[in-house]
Structures are given as C-alpha cells and as structure tokens.
Amino acid sequence: MTETDSLPERKRGSGVKMVYDLLRDEILDLKIAPGSPIDEVQLAERFKMSRTPIREALVRLAGEGLIETLPNRSTMVSNIDFMNLHTFFDALVLMYRVTTRLAAQSHRPEDLAVIRGFHEDYAAALSARNHIAMIATNAAFHAAIAEAGRNPYFTGLFRRLLDEGRRILQLYYQSYDEHFPQRFVDEHAAIIAAIEARDIEEADRLGKAHAEAIVAQVQKLFSRNDRLDIAL
Amino acid sequence: MTETDSLPERKRGSGVKMVYDLLRDEILDLKIAPGSPIDEVQLAERFKMSRTPIREALVRLAGEGLIETLPNRSTMVSNIDFMNLHTFFDALVLMYRVTTRLAAQSHRPEDLAVIRGFHEDYAAALSARNHIAMIATNAAFHAAIAEAGRNPYFTGLFRRLLDEGRRILQLYYQSYDEHFPQRFVDEHAAIIAAIEARDIEEADRLGKAHAEAIVAQVQKLFSRNDRLDIAL
DNA sequence: TGTATTTTTCTTGTCGACAAATAAAATGCA
DNA sequence: TGCATTTTATTTGTCGACAAGAAAAATACA
C-alpha cells in the first residue's frame, strides 16, 4: 500500500492533520472496522514519519471518542454502542428539530443557495448509488441548515452528532445494496420549502418527521441483527 | 512555586492526566486569564517532566477548545467569545430543559439521593460565599439531573456546555463580592420536587425559568461592561 | 533619521532511542 | 499432562536533542 507521496518534503505541521483526517474518514466510513487494533509503529512507517506526530493525531481522535486507548497496552477503533442507540437517536432528532427551526427563523437568502447545492449533491449521490457520498452530502445538507440557524454552538454539537452517526448510517445503507428510496430527497425538498417560507412550526414538524423516519428504519434494521452482529 | 511532589517517582501515564486536569481547572476557574500565553518549556520544568507529556495534555485541551495554538508560534488560553454569548445561552437553556424533562420522566429513586446531595453542597457553598465551590456544585447538581435522564449523549453534551460556562459564571459571581441571592437554592429545590413528582411539563418550565433567570442576570452584567473588558 | 535587510532569538514540531508495563511464550515441577 | 513461575517479546510512554519557522533585534544603507 504505497498511498503516500514519494517526495519526503512535507510541510512542518501538516503531517498530524493529514494522518488525523485520513484515519478519521477511514473510521467513520467503516473502512477500518470497529474494534480493529491501531498500531503506532505501523502507521509511522506507512506515513514515513516518526511516532510523535502519529501519536498526536491519535490523541485527538481519542478526544473525540473515535478510538480507545488501553493504558500501556493497545489502542483500537471504538465500538459502536448498540445498547444505547436510542439515546443517540433522541439527541439526533432533537438537533434536527432545533436546527431546522432556527434556520426557518434566521436564515438569509444566500444560505438557501448553499443548502440547495448540497441538496442536489445528495440527489446525485443517490442516483449514483454511492453510499459514502450519500452520507457525506446528507450530513453537509443538514449542517448547512444548522449554519443558516446562526448558532455556532448548535452547529458544533450537531456536526459532532452527524459524524458519530456516519458509522451507523454506513451500516444502514450497506444493507440496501440496491434501490434507495427517493423519499429522503423529497423530504429534503419539503424542508427547504418550509425554511424558505419561514414557517417555523412546519420546519420543526418536517425535521422531526424526517429524523424519525430514518431512525425507525435504522432501528428496524438493527432489531433484526441485534443478536448476530453484536461484536461489530 | 513548588507545588509538585518532591519524590521523582511518578506512575507511568499519570503525568499527562495530572497536567491536563490541573490546567483545565486553572483555565475554567480563571486562575489563568483568557489570552495568557502557555509555555511548554515552562510547564515542563514546573512539573519536572519532558515536553512530550505536556504536549499531549495541551493537545487534549486544544481539542476541547480551551486553548488555541498558533502554528509554529505560540499557544494561549482561548478567549471568551462575548460576541456570541447569546448563542451559548440558547444552547444552555435548551439543555437545561431537555435534561430536566428527561429526569422527571426516567429517574429512579436512587438518583434523587445523589441530586439532593449536590443540592446541599451547593447551599453550603453559597452560605460560605465560595465562588468556585458554588460553580462546581451547581454544575454537579445539574449534571446529576442529566444523569438521571439516562441519556449519555445529552449528558455528555450538557457537561461540555456547563464546563464552558464555568468561565462566564466565574466572572458573574466575582461581580457580586457579597450577598448571593438565596433564590437559586429555592429554584433548585423546586426542580427536585417536580422531578420527584414526575411532572414533566413543570420540570421543563422550571428548568427553563431557572436557566433564563441566570442568563438574564449574566447578560445584564455584560451589557454594562461590554465595551470596557472586551479584551478579557 | 527612517526604512529595508540580515541576524539573532525563541518557540514549536519532529526525530530516534530508551525504559516501563503488560501479554505471550517458555520453562520448571508435581 | 496440568499448573505456577520465569523469561522473552511487543507496545506504549517518556526523554533529550535538533531543526524549522516566525517574530524581534540588530545592522546596513539612503
């Protein structure tokens, strides 16, 4: 796997960010399975740098709860907490509602252009049956709505939740294999309309319904496999 | 300042946590002013360890937004974002409401004992006019309520908000100098009663009112000093 | 004297090496 | 063979040193 550039010239300080970003994506896209061991030395030689910057990237990931560190022993990708899935979804639904409300209330015209952009990206990703792009653009779409609500704290919290949810959605989408429902695209369109009309209650209602529809399907999926895949 | 233990025997891995905890408290209790520079070398000799574990602690703090790092140049304690205070308070009020509601809904008898314990600690700290203890016990009180709601995600988010708010509350309490209002204690008692009665709507209402009362007073304080202390 | 350029200084970022801690393997013993 | 104990191996945590980058100081030049 020679996926690092050949020239050893690297800008001072860029290594940490590169390793962090890459590992983060690999974890959230399930390219590295939950529970997988992470070896500092291996990463160091893979990226052709010392263990120090690798370690810094790992400390950051641990701070976000994406990896877990057993003192003096090993570090591994965090497991998905299937036991408490519903608590995660409760938080997600709440944030969907709050951000959609705020967007309906405080958005500016230029925000809608950004939101529509991601909306189209999502539709395109769905047509192309590209799991990873669907998840990324869906998150970008909702994050853009949160941004339009103009509350940095909510936006920050929401982004964290969306990222955490990437792994779960990944499993969900993988189970489809074919034929994604067009419904999500339509719901997104309806949410945009409500925001543009500054109809706060309608936006809230749609955000809630949208989130709960997703939650219901994910829950249904996992209630089937609960006992089988408990390790993954 | 010889505040580190004399024996050089330190358990492997404990240094990072110690530095992290200590710096964190010093920052949140405003013992280190926002904007203050942080010198790795200085910390290293203060704690009699190498820069490596110091650095790891700083990376963690940076991950929480408590310090900011200028690439290749310097690192300093983050400034309090006075411009966006209201967005922080909106988030805080929401979390007060949500956690109080959930506690009223899902608490178990043993939770109430814990909550009451912190309630009494808070009352004692208020009588003793101990700013720092008041803030700590107040946060512990509300965190205990969140725990009783049995949603780890909400609890985690809420704790982060409460910690972030410690610096603001610190300024707020410092402005009192004397004579703290008994009202907060009474409001806490009312919240406990509503939770115990499992009266969700009342708990929500009280949580909202409690948060908004604090917010209103803090806002009033800062609208006075806004232009003066903008640097701090 | 005032400005541009070089030099110095100071802090961070990275490295290679070593020590501690734990798990795994090997050994001893009944 | 089965179990306890010692030895080895592997991985993490820590260290001291050095190099890069940027600001501050010093110098050159008009």
Coordinates of C-alpha atoms (C1' of nucleotides) in Angstrom, one line a residue:
Chain A
M1 CA 0.0 0.0 0.0
T2 CA 2.1 2.9 -1.3
E3 CA -0.5 5.6 -0.9
T4 CA 1.8 8.3 0.5
D5 CA 3.6 10.8 -1.8
S6 CA 7.1 9.9 -2.7
L7 CA 8.9 13.1 -2.1
P8 CA 10.0 13.3 1.6
E9 CA 9.4 17.1 1.6
R10 CA 6.5 17.7 3.9
K11 CA 5.4 20.9 5.4
R12 CA 6.1 21.2 9.1
G13 CA 2.9 20.5 11.0
S14 CA 0.9 19.2 8.1
G15 CA 1.6 15.6 8.9
V16 CA -0.6 15.5 12.0
K17 CA -3.6 16.9 10.2
M18 CA -3.2 14.5 7.3
V19 CA -3.0 11.5 9.5
Y20 CA -5.9 12.7 11.6
D21 CA -8.1 13.5 8.7
L22 CA -7.3 10.2 6.9
L23 CA -7.8 8.0 9.9
R24 CA -11.0 9.8 10.9
D25 CA -12.5 9.2 7.5
E26 CA -11.4 5.6 7.4
I27 CA -13.0 5.1 10.8
L28 CA -16.3 6.9 10.0
D29 CA -16.6 5.2 6.6
L30 CA -16.1 1.8 8.2
K31 CA -13.0 1.2 6.1
I32 CA -11.5 0.3 9.4
A33 CA -13.8 -1.9 11.4
P34 CA -14.8 -1.0 15.0
G35 CA -12.5 -2.9 17.4
S36 CA -9.6 -3.1 15.0
P37 CA -6.3 -2.6 16.6
I38 CA -4.3 0.5 15.8
D39 CA -0.5 0.2 15.7
E40 CA 1.5 3.4 16.1
V41 CA 4.7 1.9 14.6
Q42 CA 2.8 0.6 11.6
L43 CA 1.3 4.0 10.9
A44 CA 4.6 5.7 11.4
E45 CA 6.3 3.7 8.7
R46 CA 3.2 3.8 6.5
F47 CA 3.3 7.6 6.5
K48 CA 7.1 7.7 6.7
M49 CA 7.2 9.9 9.8
S50 CA 8.1 9.4 13.5
R51 CA 5.7 8.2 16.1
T52 CA 5.4 11.6 17.7
P53 CA 3.0 13.2 15.1
I54 CA 1.1 9.9 14.8
R55 CA 0.6 9.9 18.5
E56 CA -0.7 13.5 18.4
A57 CA -3.3 12.5 15.8
L58 CA -4.3 9.5 17.9
V59 CA -4.7 11.7 21.0
R60 CA -7.1 13.9 19.0
L61 CA -9.1 11.0 17.8
A62 CA -9.3 9.7 21.3
G63 CA -10.6 13.0 22.4
E64 CA -13.5 12.6 20.0
G65 CA -14.1 9.1 21.2
L66 CA -13.3 7.6 17.9
I67 CA -10.6 5.4 19.3
E68 CA -10.0 3.9 22.7
T69 CA -6.7 3.5 24.5
L70 CA -6.0 0.8 26.9
P71 CA -3.2 2.2 29.2
N72 CA 0.2 0.7 28.3
R73 CA -1.4 -1.9 26.2
S74 CA -3.2 -1.2 22.9
T75 CA -5.4 1.2 21.1
M76 CA -8.3 0.3 18.9
V77 CA -11.2 1.8 17.0
S78 CA -14.1 2.4 19.3
N79 CA -17.0 0.0 19.1
I80 CA -20.4 1.3 18.1
D81 CA -22.6 1.4 21.2
F82 CA -25.6 -0.6 20.0
M83 CA -27.1 -0.8 23.5
N84 CA -27.7 2.9 23.7
L85 CA -28.6 3.5 20.1
H86 CA -31.9 5.1 21.0
T87 CA -30.3 7.7 23.2
F88 CA -28.2 8.7 20.3
F89 CA -31.2 9.0 18.1
D90 CA -33.1 11.0 20.6
A91 CA -30.3 13.5 20.6
L92 CA -30.2 13.5 16.8
V93 CA -34.0 14.1 16.5
L94 CA -33.8 17.0 18.9
M95 CA -30.9 18.6 17.0
Y96 CA -32.7 18.1 13.7
R97 CA -35.7 19.9 15.1
V98 CA -33.8 22.7 16.7
T99 CA -31.6 23.4 13.7
T100 CA -34.4 23.3 11.3
R101 CA -36.5 25.7 13.5
L102 CA -33.6 28.1 13.8
A103 CA -32.9 28.0 10.1
A104 CA -36.5 28.9 9.3
Q105 CA -36.3 31.7 11.7
S106 CA -32.9 33.3 11.0
H107 CA -31.7 32.2 7.6
R108 CA -30.6 34.7 4.9
P109 CA -31.2 34.3 1.2
E110 CA -27.6 33.3 0.5
D111 CA -27.9 30.4 2.9
L112 CA -30.6 28.8 0.7
A113 CA -28.3 28.6 -2.2
V114 CA -25.8 26.7 -0.2
I115 CA -28.4 24.4 1.2
R116 CA -29.8 23.7 -2.3
G117 CA -26.4 23.0 -3.6
F118 CA -25.9 20.1 -1.1
H119 CA -29.5 19.0 -1.7
E120 CA -28.6 18.5 -5.4
D121 CA -25.4 16.8 -4.5
Y122 CA -27.3 14.4 -2.3
A123 CA -29.8 13.6 -5.1
A124 CA -26.9 13.0 -7.5
A125 CA -25.2 10.7 -5.0
L126 CA -28.5 8.8 -4.5
S127 CA -28.9 8.3 -8.3
A128 CA -25.3 7.1 -8.5
R129 CA -26.0 4.7 -5.6
N130 CA -22.8 5.9 -3.9
H131 CA -23.2 5.1 -0.2
I132 CA -20.3 7.2 1.0
A133 CA -21.2 10.2 -1.0
M134 CA -24.9 10.0 0.2
I135 CA -23.8 10.0 3.8
A136 CA -21.4 12.9 3.3
T137 CA -23.8 15.1 1.3
N138 CA -26.7 14.3 3.6
A139 CA -24.5 15.5 6.6
A140 CA -23.4 18.5 4.6
F141 CA -27.0 19.3 3.8
H142 CA -28.1 19.3 7.4
A143 CA -25.0 21.0 8.6
A144 CA -25.7 23.8 6.1
I145 CA -29.2 24.1 7.6
A146 CA -27.7 24.4 11.0
E147 CA -25.3 27.1 9.8
A148 CA -28.2 29.0 8.5
G149 CA -29.7 29.0 12.0
R150 CA -26.7 31.1 13.0
N151 CA -25.9 29.4 16.4
P152 CA -22.3 28.2 16.4
Y153 CA -22.9 26.1 19.5
F154 CA -25.8 24.2 18.0
T155 CA -23.9 23.8 14.8
G156 CA -20.9 22.4 16.5
L157 CA -22.9 19.9 18.6
F158 CA -24.9 18.9 15.6
R159 CA -21.9 18.3 13.4
R160 CA -20.4 16.0 16.1
L161 CA -23.7 14.0 16.2
L162 CA -23.8 13.7 12.4
D163 CA -20.2 12.5 12.3
E164 CA -20.9 10.0 15.0
G165 CA -23.9 8.8 13.1
R166 CA -21.9 8.3 9.9
R167 CA -20.8 4.9 11.0
I168 CA -24.4 3.8 11.8
L169 CA -25.8 5.2 8.6
Q170 CA -23.0 3.4 6.8
L171 CA -24.2 0.0 8.1
Y172 CA -27.8 1.0 7.2
Y173 CA -27.0 2.0 3.6
Q174 CA -24.8 -1.1 3.1
S175 CA -27.8 -3.2 3.9
Y176 CA -29.7 -1.8 1.0
D177 CA -27.4 -2.9 -1.8
E178 CA -29.9 -1.7 -4.4
H179 CA -32.7 0.7 -4.9
F180 CA -32.6 3.6 -2.5
P181 CA -35.9 5.3 -1.7
Q182 CA -36.4 8.6 -3.3
R183 CA -38.4 9.7 -0.3
F184 CA -35.4 11.3 1.5
V185 CA -34.8 13.6 -1.4
D186 CA -38.4 14.7 -1.4
E187 CA -38.4 15.3 2.3
H188 CA -35.3 17.4 2.0
A189 CA -37.1 19.5 -0.7
A190 CA -40.0 20.0 1.7
I191 CA -37.8 21.1 4.5
I192 CA -36.1 23.6 2.2
A193 CA -39.5 25.0 1.2
A194 CA -40.6 25.4 4.9
I195 CA -37.4 27.1 5.7
E196 CA -37.7 29.5 2.8
A197 CA -41.3 30.3 3.8
R198 CA -40.1 30.9 7.3
D199 CA -42.7 28.6 8.6
I200 CA -41.1 27.6 11.9
E201 CA -43.6 25.1 13.1
E202 CA -43.8 23.3 9.8
A203 CA -40.0 23.2 9.6
D204 CA -39.9 21.7 13.1
R205 CA -42.6 19.2 12.1
L206 CA -40.8 18.2 8.9
G207 CA -37.4 18.0 10.6
K208 CA -38.8 15.8 13.3
A209 CA -40.6 13.5 10.8
H210 CA -37.6 13.2 8.7
A211 CA -35.3 12.3 11.5
E212 CA -37.8 9.8 12.9
A213 CA -38.3 8.1 9.6
I214 CA -34.6 7.5 9.4
V215 CA -34.5 6.4 13.0
A216 CA -37.4 4.0 12.6
Q217 CA -35.7 2.3 9.6
V218 CA -32.4 2.0 11.3
Q219 CA -34.0 0.7 14.4
K220 CA -35.9 -1.9 12.4
L221 CA -32.6 -3.0 10.7
F222 CA -30.8 -3.4 13.9
S223 CA -33.5 -5.1 15.8
R224 CA -33.2 -7.8 13.2
N225 CA -29.5 -8.2 13.5
D226 CA -29.1 -7.3 17.2
R227 CA -28.0 -10.6 18.5
L228 CA -25.9 -11.6 15.5
D229 CA -23.6 -8.7 14.9
I230 CA -23.2 -7.6 18.4
A231 CA -19.5 -7.7 18.2
L232 CA -19.2 -5.5 15.2
Chain B
M1 CA 6.1 27.8 43.3
T2 CA 7.0 24.3 44.5
E3 CA 3.6 22.7 44.2
T4 CA 4.7 19.4 42.8
D5 CA 5.6 16.4 45.0
S6 CA 9.2 16.0 45.8
L7 CA 9.8 12.4 45.1
P8 CA 10.5 11.9 41.4
E9 CA 8.6 8.6 41.4
R10 CA 5.6 9.1 39.2
K11 CA 3.5 6.4 37.8
R12 CA 3.9 6.0 34.0
G13 CA 1.0 7.7 32.3
S14 CA -0.2 9.7 35.2
G15 CA 1.6 12.8 34.3
V16 CA -0.5 13.7 31.3
K17 CA -3.7 13.4 33.3
M18 CA -2.4 15.4 36.1
V19 CA -1.2 18.3 33.9
Y20 CA -4.4 18.1 31.9
D21 CA -6.7 18.2 34.9
L22 CA -4.8 20.9 36.6
L23 CA -4.5 23.2 33.6
R24 CA -8.1 22.6 32.8
D25 CA -9.2 23.7 36.3
E26 CA -6.9 26.7 36.3
I27 CA -8.4 27.8 33.0
L28 CA -12.0 27.2 33.9
D29 CA -11.6 28.9 37.3
L30 CA -10.0 31.9 35.6
K31 CA -6.8 31.4 37.6
I32 CA -5.1 31.7 34.2
A33 CA -6.7 34.6 32.3
P34 CA -8.0 34.2 28.8
G35 CA -5.4 35.2 26.3
S36 CA -2.5 34.2 28.6
P37 CA 0.4 32.6 26.8
I38 CA 1.2 29.0 27.6
D39 CA 4.8 27.9 27.5
E40 CA 5.6 24.2 27.1
V41 CA 9.1 24.5 28.4
Q42 CA 8.0 26.4 31.5
L43 CA 5.3 23.8 32.2
A44 CA 7.9 21.0 31.6
E45 CA 10.2 22.3 34.3
R46 CA 7.4 23.2 36.6
F47 CA 6.1 19.6 36.6
K48 CA 9.6 18.2 36.2
M49 CA 8.9 16.1 33.2
S50 CA 9.7 16.2 29.5
R51 CA 7.8 18.3 27.0
T52 CA 6.2 15.2 25.4
P53 CA 3.5 14.6 28.1
I54 CA 3.0 18.3 28.5
R55 CA 2.3 18.5 24.8
E56 CA -0.2 15.6 24.9
A57 CA -2.1 17.4 27.7
L58 CA -2.2 20.6 25.6
V59 CA -3.4 18.7 22.5
R60 CA -6.3 17.5 24.5
L61 CA -7.1 20.9 25.9
A62 CA -7.0 22.3 22.3
G63 CA -9.4 19.6 21.3
E64 CA -11.9 21.0 23.8
G65 CA -11.3 24.5 22.6
L66 CA -9.8 25.6 25.9
I67 CA -6.5 26.7 24.4
E68 CA -5.6 27.9 20.9
T69 CA -2.5 27.1 19.0
L70 CA -0.9 29.5 16.5
P71 CA 1.1 27.2 14.2
N72 CA 4.9 27.4 14.9
R73 CA 4.4 30.3 17.1
S74 CA 2.6 30.2 20.4
T75 CA -0.3 28.7 22.3
M76 CA -2.6 30.6 24.6
V77 CA -5.7 30.3 26.7
S78 CA -8.8 30.7 24.5
N79 CA -10.7 34.0 24.8
I80 CA -14.3 34.0 25.9
D81 CA -16.4 34.7 22.9
F82 CA -18.5 37.6 24.1
M83 CA -19.9 38.4 20.7
N84 CA -21.8 35.1 20.6
L85 CA -22.8 34.8 24.3
H86 CA -26.5 34.6 23.4
T87 CA -25.9 31.6 21.2
F88 CA -24.2 29.8 24.0
F89 CA -27.1 30.7 26.4
D90 CA -29.7 29.4 23.9
A91 CA -27.9 26.1 23.9
L92 CA -27.7 26.1 27.6
V93 CA -31.3 26.8 28.1
L94 CA -32.3 24.1 25.7
M95 CA -30.1 21.6 27.5
Y96 CA -31.5 22.6 30.9
R97 CA -35.0 21.9 29.6
V98 CA -34.2 18.7 27.9
T99 CA -32.3 17.2 30.8
T100 CA -34.9 18.3 33.4
R101 CA -37.7 16.8 31.3
L102 CA -35.9 13.5 30.9
A103 CA -35.0 13.3 34.6
A104 CA -38.7 13.8 35.5
Q105 CA -39.5 11.1 33.1
S106 CA -36.9 8.4 33.7
H107 CA -35.3 9.0 37.1
R108 CA -35.0 6.2 39.7
P109 CA -35.3 6.7 43.4
E110 CA -31.6 6.4 44.0
D111 CA -30.9 9.3 41.6
L112 CA -32.8 11.7 43.8
A113 CA -30.4 11.0 46.7
V114 CA -27.4 12.0 44.5
I115 CA -29.2 15.1 43.3
R116 CA -30.1 16.1 46.8
G117 CA -26.5 15.6 47.9
F118 CA -25.2 18.1 45.4
H119 CA -28.2 20.4 46.2
E120 CA -27.0 20.6 49.8
D121 CA -23.4 21.0 48.7
Y122 CA -24.5 24.0 46.7
A123 CA -26.4 25.5 49.5
A124 CA -23.4 25.1 51.8
A125 CA -21.1 26.7 49.2
L126 CA -23.5 29.6 48.9
S127 CA -23.5 30.1 52.6
A128 CA -19.7 30.0 52.7
R129 CA -19.6 32.5 49.8
N130 CA -17.2 30.3 48.0
H131 CA -17.4 31.2 44.3
I132 CA -15.5 28.3 42.9
A133 CA -17.4 25.7 45.0
M134 CA -20.7 27.3 44.1
I135 CA -19.9 26.9 40.4
A136 CA -18.6 23.4 40.8
T137 CA -21.5 22.1 42.9
N138 CA -24.1 23.9 40.7
A139 CA -22.6 22.1 37.7
A140 CA -22.6 18.8 39.6
F141 CA -26.2 19.3 40.6
H142 CA -27.4 19.8 37.0
A143 CA -25.1 17.1 35.7
A144 CA -26.6 14.7 38.2
I145 CA -30.1 15.6 36.9
A146 CA -28.9 14.9 33.4
E147 CA -27.6 11.6 34.5
A148 CA -31.0 10.7 36.0
G149 CA -32.4 11.3 32.5
R150 CA -30.4 8.3 31.4
N151 CA -29.3 9.6 28.0
P152 CA -25.5 9.5 27.8
Y153 CA -25.4 11.7 24.7
F154 CA -27.3 14.5 26.3
T155 CA -25.3 14.2 29.5
G156 CA -22.1 14.4 27.6
L157 CA -23.2 17.5 25.6
F158 CA -24.6 19.1 28.7
R159 CA -21.4 18.6 30.7
R160 CA -19.4 20.2 28.0
L161 CA -21.7 23.2 28.0
L162 CA -21.6 23.5 31.8
D163 CA -17.8 23.4 31.7
E164 CA -17.6 26.0 29.0
G165 CA -20.0 28.2 31.1
R166 CA -17.8 27.9 34.2
R167 CA -15.6 30.8 33.0
I168 CA -18.6 33.0 32.4
L169 CA -20.2 32.2 35.7
Q170 CA -16.9 32.9 37.3
L171 CA -17.0 36.4 36.0
Y172 CA -20.6 36.7 37.1
Y173 CA -20.1 35.6 40.6
Q174 CA -16.9 37.6 41.0
S175 CA -19.0 40.7 40.3
Y176 CA -21.2 40.0 43.4
D177 CA -18.5 40.2 46.0
E178 CA -21.1 39.9 48.8
H179 CA -24.5 38.6 49.4
F180 CA -25.6 35.9 47.0
P181 CA -29.3 35.5 46.3
Q182 CA -30.9 32.6 48.0
R183 CA -33.2 32.3 45.1
F184 CA -31.1 29.8 43.2
V185 CA -31.2 27.4 46.0
D186 CA -35.0 27.6 46.2
E187 CA -35.3 27.1 42.5
H188 CA -33.2 24.0 42.7
A189 CA -35.4 22.7 45.4
A190 CA -38.5 23.3 43.3
I191 CA -36.9 21.5 40.4
I192 CA -36.1 18.5 42.6
A193 CA -39.8 18.4 43.7
A194 CA -41.0 18.5 40.1
I195 CA -38.7 15.7 39.1
E196 CA -39.7 13.6 42.1
A197 CA -43.4 14.2 41.2
R198 CA -42.6 13.1 37.6
D199 CA -44.3 16.3 36.4
I200 CA -42.6 16.6 33.1
E201 CA -44.1 19.9 32.0
E202 CA -43.5 21.5 35.3
A203 CA -39.9 20.3 35.4
D204 CA -39.4 21.7 31.9
R205 CA -41.0 25.0 32.9
L206 CA -38.8 25.3 36.0
G207 CA -35.7 24.3 34.1
K208 CA -36.4 26.9 31.5
A209 CA -37.2 29.6 34.1
H210 CA -34.1 28.8 36.1
A211 CA -31.8 29.0 33.1
E212 CA -33.3 32.1 31.8
A213 CA -33.0 33.9 35.2
I214 CA -29.3 33.2 35.2
V215 CA -29.0 34.2 31.6
A216 CA -30.8 37.4 32.2
Q217 CA -28.5 38.4 35.0
V218 CA -25.4 37.5 33.2
Q219 CA -26.5 39.3 30.1
K220 CA -27.3 42.4 32.2
L221 CA -23.8 42.2 33.8
F222 CA -22.1 42.0 30.4
S223 CA -24.1 44.6 28.7
R224 CA -22.8 47.0 31.2
N225 CA -19.1 46.1 30.8
D226 CA -19.2 45.1 27.2
R227 CA -17.1 47.8 25.9
L228 CA -14.7 48.0 28.8
D229 CA -13.5 44.5 29.3
I230 CA -13.7 43.3 25.8
A231 CA -10.1 42.1 25.9
L232 CA -10.6 39.9 28.9
Chain C
dT1 C1' 16.9 59.7 10.7
dG2 C1' 14.0 56.3 8.6
dT3 C1' 13.4 52.1 6.0
dA4 C1' 15.0 47.5 4.1
dT5 C1' 17.7 43.6 5.0
dT6 C1' 20.2 40.5 7.7
dT7 C1' 21.0 38.2 12.0
dT8 C1' 19.6 36.5 16.3
dT9 C1' 16.4 34.5 19.5
dC10 C1' 12.8 32.0 21.0
dT11 C1' 9.2 28.6 20.5
dT12 C1' 7.3 24.8 18.3
dG13 C1' 7.5 20.3 15.6
dT14 C1' 9.9 16.1 14.7
dC15 C1' 13.1 12.5 15.5
dG16 C1' 15.5 8.3 17.3
dA17 C1' 16.3 5.9 21.4
dC18 C1' 15.4 4.0 25.8
dA19 C1' 12.5 2.4 29.8
dA20 C1' 8.3 0.7 31.8
dA21 C1' 4.3 -2.2 31.6
dT22 C1' 1.9 -5.9 30.0
dA23 C1' 0.9 -10.1 27.3
dA24 C1' 2.7 -14.2 25.4
dA25 C1' 6.0 -17.8 25.4
dA26 C1' 9.0 -20.8 27.6
dT27 C1' 10.5 -23.3 31.4
dG28 C1' 10.2 -25.9 35.8
dC29 C1' 7.9 -29.0 38.7
dA30 C1' 4.3 -32.1 40.6
Chain D
dT1 C1' -0.2 -33.7 31.5
dG2 C1' -1.6 -29.6 34.2
dC3 C1' -0.4 -25.6 36.6
dA4 C1' 2.7 -22.0 38.6
dT5 C1' 6.7 -19.2 37.6
dT6 C1' 10.2 -17.2 35.0
dT7 C1' 11.7 -15.3 30.6
dT8 C1' 11.1 -13.1 26.4
dA9 C1' 8.7 -10.1 23.2
dT10 C1' 5.9 -6.4 21.9
dT11 C1' 3.9 -2.0 22.5
dT12 C1' 3.4 2.1 24.8
dG13 C1' 5.1 6.3 27.5
dT14 C1' 8.9 9.4 28.2
dC15 C1' 13.2 11.7 27.3
dG16 C1' 16.8 14.8 25.4
dA17 C1' 18.3 16.8 21.3
dC18 C1' 17.9 19.0 17.0
dA19 C1' 15.8 21.6 13.1
dA20 C1' 12.3 24.7 11.1
dG21 C1' 9.5 28.9 11.3
dA22 C1' 8.4 33.2 12.7
dA23 C1' 9.0 37.3 15.5
dA24 C1' 12.2 40.6 17.4
dA25 C1' 16.6 42.7 17.3
dA26 C1' 20.5 44.4 15.0
dT27 C1' 22.7 46.1 11.1
dA28 C1' 23.3 48.4 6.6
dC29 C1' 22.3 51.9 3.6
dA30 C1' 19.9 56.0 1.6

